[in-house]
């Protein structure tokens, strides 16, 4: 019997777990810039008459007066419009990243709890199916039944592949803390639930919005935020609300980020392009999570994923009872 973990190891977010984004961030930002750059008539002025086709419209000043340029005082500079567009794109990206990370934690926790709680039941079912096939082959002596019995026995303890061996143990940064704890014989703290408590989720969202590395304006600040967010993600992954509360207090007492300083237009446009690329990468991650076996299972119970584990366990127990009854019947016939 193939468990969902086998599929999960092959593809690890947006229908249920991760909300879809309406359009690319860059498109939204460019529309904002375009809207801000539209020309408006000066306050208190009247619209000029339309010039005949083919002629250039002109503004005629009263006799004795010199034409003055339109009053542009108060109109936003191009850099200011770009800054607003960048800030809007940053906030949109942060919200999307929060949604993706929230769903990733649920997928990861569900996968671990699924293996921890239901793995023994899957193993029991595989063993019963192998015994049933062997009993049937012993009774009939049919070569086909013997072949099926060998295949069933081989499925009980298959040779794991490299991806299966290392799945859930390491990522691009190296070994997970849980893996390090196991290798050093330290106690491991497994997740208690698929979905962390509402308080933990609220604290996580607040910290992610305040301390997100993308809000840093220099390399040192980005490094500080990267390290802090890594601790926040680890605490949220374990559903540790108390630790998240401590981290919130730590961040509140930390150094105040430097005030935003306007950048050149070229740098702001480059920032918008980077944000759009980052959003596309997150969308790919979201699709991978949702299309995975565990992600598909989570869609079946988006409101209460922990209850889904209990329902699957009930189904597996019923299947175990059926296989045991079938095996007992085959053994009884042989006697």
XYZ file of C-alpha atoms in Angstrom:
335
model
C 0.000 0.000 0.000
C 1.396 3.371 -0.963
C 1.030 6.080 1.658
C 0.635 9.801 0.905
C 4.161 10.337 2.222
C 5.552 8.586 -0.873
C 3.928 11.204 -3.086
C 4.777 13.980 -0.658
C 8.502 13.275 -1.015
C 8.309 13.899 -4.765
C 6.626 17.285 -4.731
C 6.525 19.517 -1.872
C 1.800 26.603 -2.697
C -3.697 28.197 -4.393
C -7.256 27.060 -3.751
C -7.796 26.486 -0.051
C -4.610 26.874 1.960
C -3.110 29.807 0.112
C -5.224 32.695 -1.276
C -4.626 33.583 -4.896
C -3.164 36.965 -5.728
C -5.029 39.201 -8.135
C -2.473 39.945 -10.856
C 1.297 40.343 -10.709
C 2.756 42.713 -8.154
C 4.656 44.548 -10.826
C 1.472 45.119 -12.816
C -0.276 46.523 -9.755
C 2.633 48.776 -8.960
C 2.916 50.039 -12.532
C -0.814 50.773 -12.612
C -0.383 52.756 -9.399
C 2.487 54.686 -10.894
C 0.513 55.330 -14.081
C -2.472 56.550 -12.106
C -0.329 58.901 -10.032
C 1.406 60.277 -13.118
C -1.811 61.412 -14.806
C -2.007 65.165 -15.418
C -4.676 67.092 -13.531
C -5.952 70.604 -14.056
C -4.769 73.254 -11.581
C -7.146 73.848 -8.711
C -9.561 76.625 -9.430
C -8.728 76.751 -13.117
C -11.099 76.182 -16.016
C -10.645 73.790 -18.882
C -9.201 75.339 -22.043
C -11.032 75.317 -25.342
C -10.185 72.576 -27.788
C -7.965 73.803 -30.588
C -8.977 73.130 -34.183
C -7.618 69.941 -35.627
C -4.083 70.319 -36.830
C -3.357 73.393 -34.691
C -1.477 73.591 -31.423
C -3.629 74.824 -28.526
C -2.303 77.916 -26.763
C -3.037 79.841 -23.620
C -3.563 83.577 -24.168
C -2.699 85.802 -21.239
C -4.598 89.015 -20.550
C -3.162 92.198 -22.106
C -0.050 93.374 -20.323
C 0.505 90.108 -18.467
C 3.206 87.524 -19.042
C 2.003 83.887 -19.339
C 2.921 81.913 -16.228
C 3.444 78.134 -16.055
C 0.761 76.053 -14.387
C 1.095 75.803 -10.618
C 2.677 72.435 -9.831
C 3.197 73.082 -6.134
C 2.023 70.104 -4.142
C 2.219 67.675 -7.080
C 4.086 64.492 -6.092
C 7.554 63.974 -7.500
C 8.146 60.873 -9.675
C 10.287 59.401 -6.894
C 7.439 59.797 -4.413
C 5.017 57.971 -6.710
C 7.546 55.188 -7.138
C 8.097 54.975 -3.395
C 4.358 54.541 -2.839
C 4.251 51.859 -5.515
C 7.208 50.031 -3.957
C 5.679 50.135 -0.480
C 2.372 48.806 -1.800
C 4.160 46.009 -3.653
C 6.213 45.146 -0.552
C 3.122 44.845 1.624
C 1.350 42.709 -0.985
C 4.367 40.403 -1.208
C 4.636 40.101 2.581
C 0.961 39.137 2.885
C 1.386 36.540 0.137
C 4.522 35.156 1.783
C 2.702 34.903 5.125
C -0.081 32.923 3.446
C 2.395 30.578 1.731
C 4.419 29.992 4.913
C 1.244 29.413 6.937
C 0.142 26.715 4.503
C 3.644 25.210 4.329
C 3.666 24.778 8.111
C 0.298 23.015 7.982
C 1.463 20.710 5.166
C 4.688 19.898 7.024
C 2.942 19.287 10.356
C 0.213 17.208 8.732
C 2.836 15.090 6.969
C 4.740 14.410 10.204
C 1.643 13.697 12.282
C 0.214 11.549 9.484
C 3.347 9.418 9.517
C 3.567 9.358 13.314
C -0.073 8.473 14.018
C -1.085 6.502 10.922
C 2.209 4.952 9.849
C 1.773 1.876 12.102
C -1.716 1.298 10.674
C -0.416 1.415 7.099
C 2.326 -1.042 8.071
C -0.242 -3.358 9.669
C -2.371 -3.290 6.522
C 0.632 -4.106 4.331
C 1.560 -7.024 6.606
C -1.998 -8.396 6.562
C -2.184 -8.165 2.779
C 1.127 -10.037 2.514
C -0.110 -12.772 4.877
C -3.391 -13.067 2.950
C -1.525 -13.420 -0.340
C 0.830 -16.011 1.165
C -2.051 -18.010 2.661
C -3.882 -17.995 -0.659
C -0.738 -19.082 -2.539
C -0.105 -21.897 -0.040
C -3.680 -23.137 -0.466
C -3.856 -23.014 -4.277
C -0.226 -23.551 -5.294
C -0.974 -21.448 -8.377
C 2.178 -19.797 -9.825
C 0.307 -16.513 -10.249
C -0.768 -16.527 -6.607
C 2.800 -17.306 -5.568
C 4.079 -14.373 -7.624
C 1.522 -12.032 -6.032
C 2.515 -13.280 -2.580
C 6.167 -12.443 -3.256
C 5.198 -8.964 -4.479
C 3.019 -8.343 -1.420
C 5.813 -9.400 0.906
C 8.270 -7.133 -0.910
C 5.955 -4.160 -0.368
C 5.978 -4.610 3.392
C 9.553 -3.342 3.726
C 10.576 -1.700 0.441
C 14.089 -0.388 -0.104
C 13.877 3.386 0.497
C 15.182 5.759 -2.135
C 17.568 8.628 -1.449
C 14.762 11.210 -1.506
C 12.748 9.182 0.982
C 15.732 8.810 3.278
C 16.383 12.540 3.455
C 12.838 13.887 3.076
C 11.950 16.026 6.080
C 15.540 15.971 7.376
C 17.148 18.839 5.519
C 16.526 21.814 3.288
C 18.757 24.228 1.370
C 20.149 25.512 4.681
C 21.104 22.062 5.997
C 19.640 19.763 8.612
C 16.410 20.732 10.337
C 16.620 21.279 14.131
C 14.604 18.089 14.654
C 17.119 16.100 12.616
C 20.050 17.552 14.555
C 18.307 16.674 17.818
C 17.825 13.072 16.721
C 21.422 12.668 15.533
C 22.770 14.100 18.803
C 20.342 12.056 20.916
C 18.609 15.184 22.174
C 14.862 15.254 22.877
C 12.759 16.107 19.843
C 9.748 18.387 20.150
C 7.206 17.197 17.564
C 4.307 19.449 16.565
C 1.260 19.078 18.774
C -1.281 19.949 16.099
C -1.468 20.358 12.336
C -2.694 23.934 12.680
C -1.119 26.090 15.402
C -3.443 27.891 17.806
C -5.181 31.097 16.805
C -2.971 33.034 19.216
C 0.187 31.592 17.655
C -1.040 32.407 14.160
C -1.867 35.990 15.160
C 1.545 36.510 16.759
C 3.276 34.989 13.732
C 1.481 37.289 11.279
C 2.259 40.377 13.362
C 5.943 39.478 13.662
C 6.235 38.631 9.969
C 4.770 42.001 9.007
C 6.993 43.970 11.388
C 10.303 42.114 11.052
C 10.192 40.934 7.445
C 13.679 41.098 5.843
C 12.299 42.772 2.715
C 11.664 45.916 4.785
C 15.382 46.322 5.541
C 17.194 49.258 3.949
C 20.771 48.021 4.421
C 22.602 44.709 4.542
C 23.159 44.674 8.311
C 19.488 45.266 9.013
C 18.508 42.557 6.517
C 20.827 40.064 8.224
C 19.355 40.902 11.641
C 15.832 40.446 10.317
C 16.727 37.197 8.518
C 18.046 35.663 11.730
C 15.062 36.857 13.754
C 12.463 35.621 11.232
C 14.186 32.219 11.156
C 13.555 31.946 14.900
C 9.963 33.099 14.417
C 9.362 30.462 11.727
C 10.838 27.718 13.913
C 8.636 28.680 16.864
C 5.552 28.878 14.663
C 6.313 25.518 13.085
C 6.186 23.975 16.574
C 3.100 25.985 17.500
C 5.012 27.469 20.460
C 2.797 30.426 21.360
C 4.780 31.277 24.506
C 8.033 31.549 22.557
C 6.350 33.657 19.880
C 5.170 36.029 22.602
C 8.741 36.298 23.917
C 10.001 37.000 20.414
C 7.390 39.740 20.003
C 8.652 41.404 23.183
C 12.243 41.018 22.010
C 11.486 42.696 18.690
C 9.591 45.532 20.367
C 12.605 46.227 22.590
C 15.102 46.025 19.727
C 16.688 48.820 17.675
C 14.278 51.014 15.749
C 14.703 50.601 11.977
C 16.024 53.637 10.164
C 13.469 55.946 8.627
C 12.737 55.354 4.958
C 14.958 57.431 2.714
C 13.920 58.195 -0.862
C 15.976 56.366 -3.489
C 16.657 57.141 -7.115
C 14.061 56.179 -9.714
C 16.303 53.519 -11.234
C 16.754 51.810 -7.874
C 13.027 51.894 -7.206
C 12.219 50.365 -10.582
C 14.769 47.622 -9.895
C 13.094 47.045 -6.536
C 9.701 46.647 -8.225
C 11.161 44.128 -10.654
C 12.704 42.115 -7.810
C 9.391 42.087 -5.924
C 7.590 40.783 -9.011
C 10.147 37.984 -9.431
C 9.858 37.092 -5.752
C 6.077 36.893 -6.073
C 6.369 34.514 -9.048
C 8.723 32.272 -7.056
C 6.282 32.155 -4.130
C 3.431 31.330 -6.499
C 5.453 28.359 -7.761
C 6.076 27.169 -4.188
C 2.364 27.527 -3.435
C 1.434 25.388 -6.439
C 3.953 22.722 -5.438
C 2.486 22.525 -1.935
C -1.113 22.405 -3.101
C -0.419 19.740 -5.734
C 1.401 17.486 -3.256
C -0.379 14.489 -1.745
C -0.561 16.065 1.706
C -1.684 19.412 0.296
C -4.513 17.683 -1.553
C -5.552 15.918 1.648
C -5.607 19.206 3.552
C -8.058 20.594 1.006
C -10.542 17.955 2.146
C -10.768 19.570 5.583
C -9.517 23.162 5.425
C -11.393 24.160 8.586
C -10.232 21.291 10.833
C -7.227 19.348 9.500
C -6.695 17.627 12.858
C -10.135 16.064 12.585
C -9.158 14.717 9.149
C -6.387 12.646 10.755
C -8.930 11.077 13.094
C -11.259 10.250 10.200
C -8.434 8.611 8.230
C -7.457 6.621 11.323
C -11.044 5.340 11.666
C -11.046 4.258 8.016
C -7.721 2.448 8.401
C -8.919 0.636 11.522
C -11.969 -0.580 9.606
C -9.721 -1.852 6.806
C -7.509 -3.639 9.338
C -10.572 -5.408 10.769
C -11.646 -6.498 7.276
C -8.186 -7.862 6.405
C -7.912 -9.727 9.703
C -11.302 -11.352 9.117
C -10.277 -12.324 5.580
C -6.995 -13.816 6.826
C -8.778 -15.781 9.563
C -11.172 -17.210 6.977
C -8.321 -18.325 4.704
C -6.473 -19.963 7.599
C -9.692 -21.691 8.699
C -10.176 -23.179 5.243
C -6.620 -24.483 5.224
C -7.266 -26.316 8.467
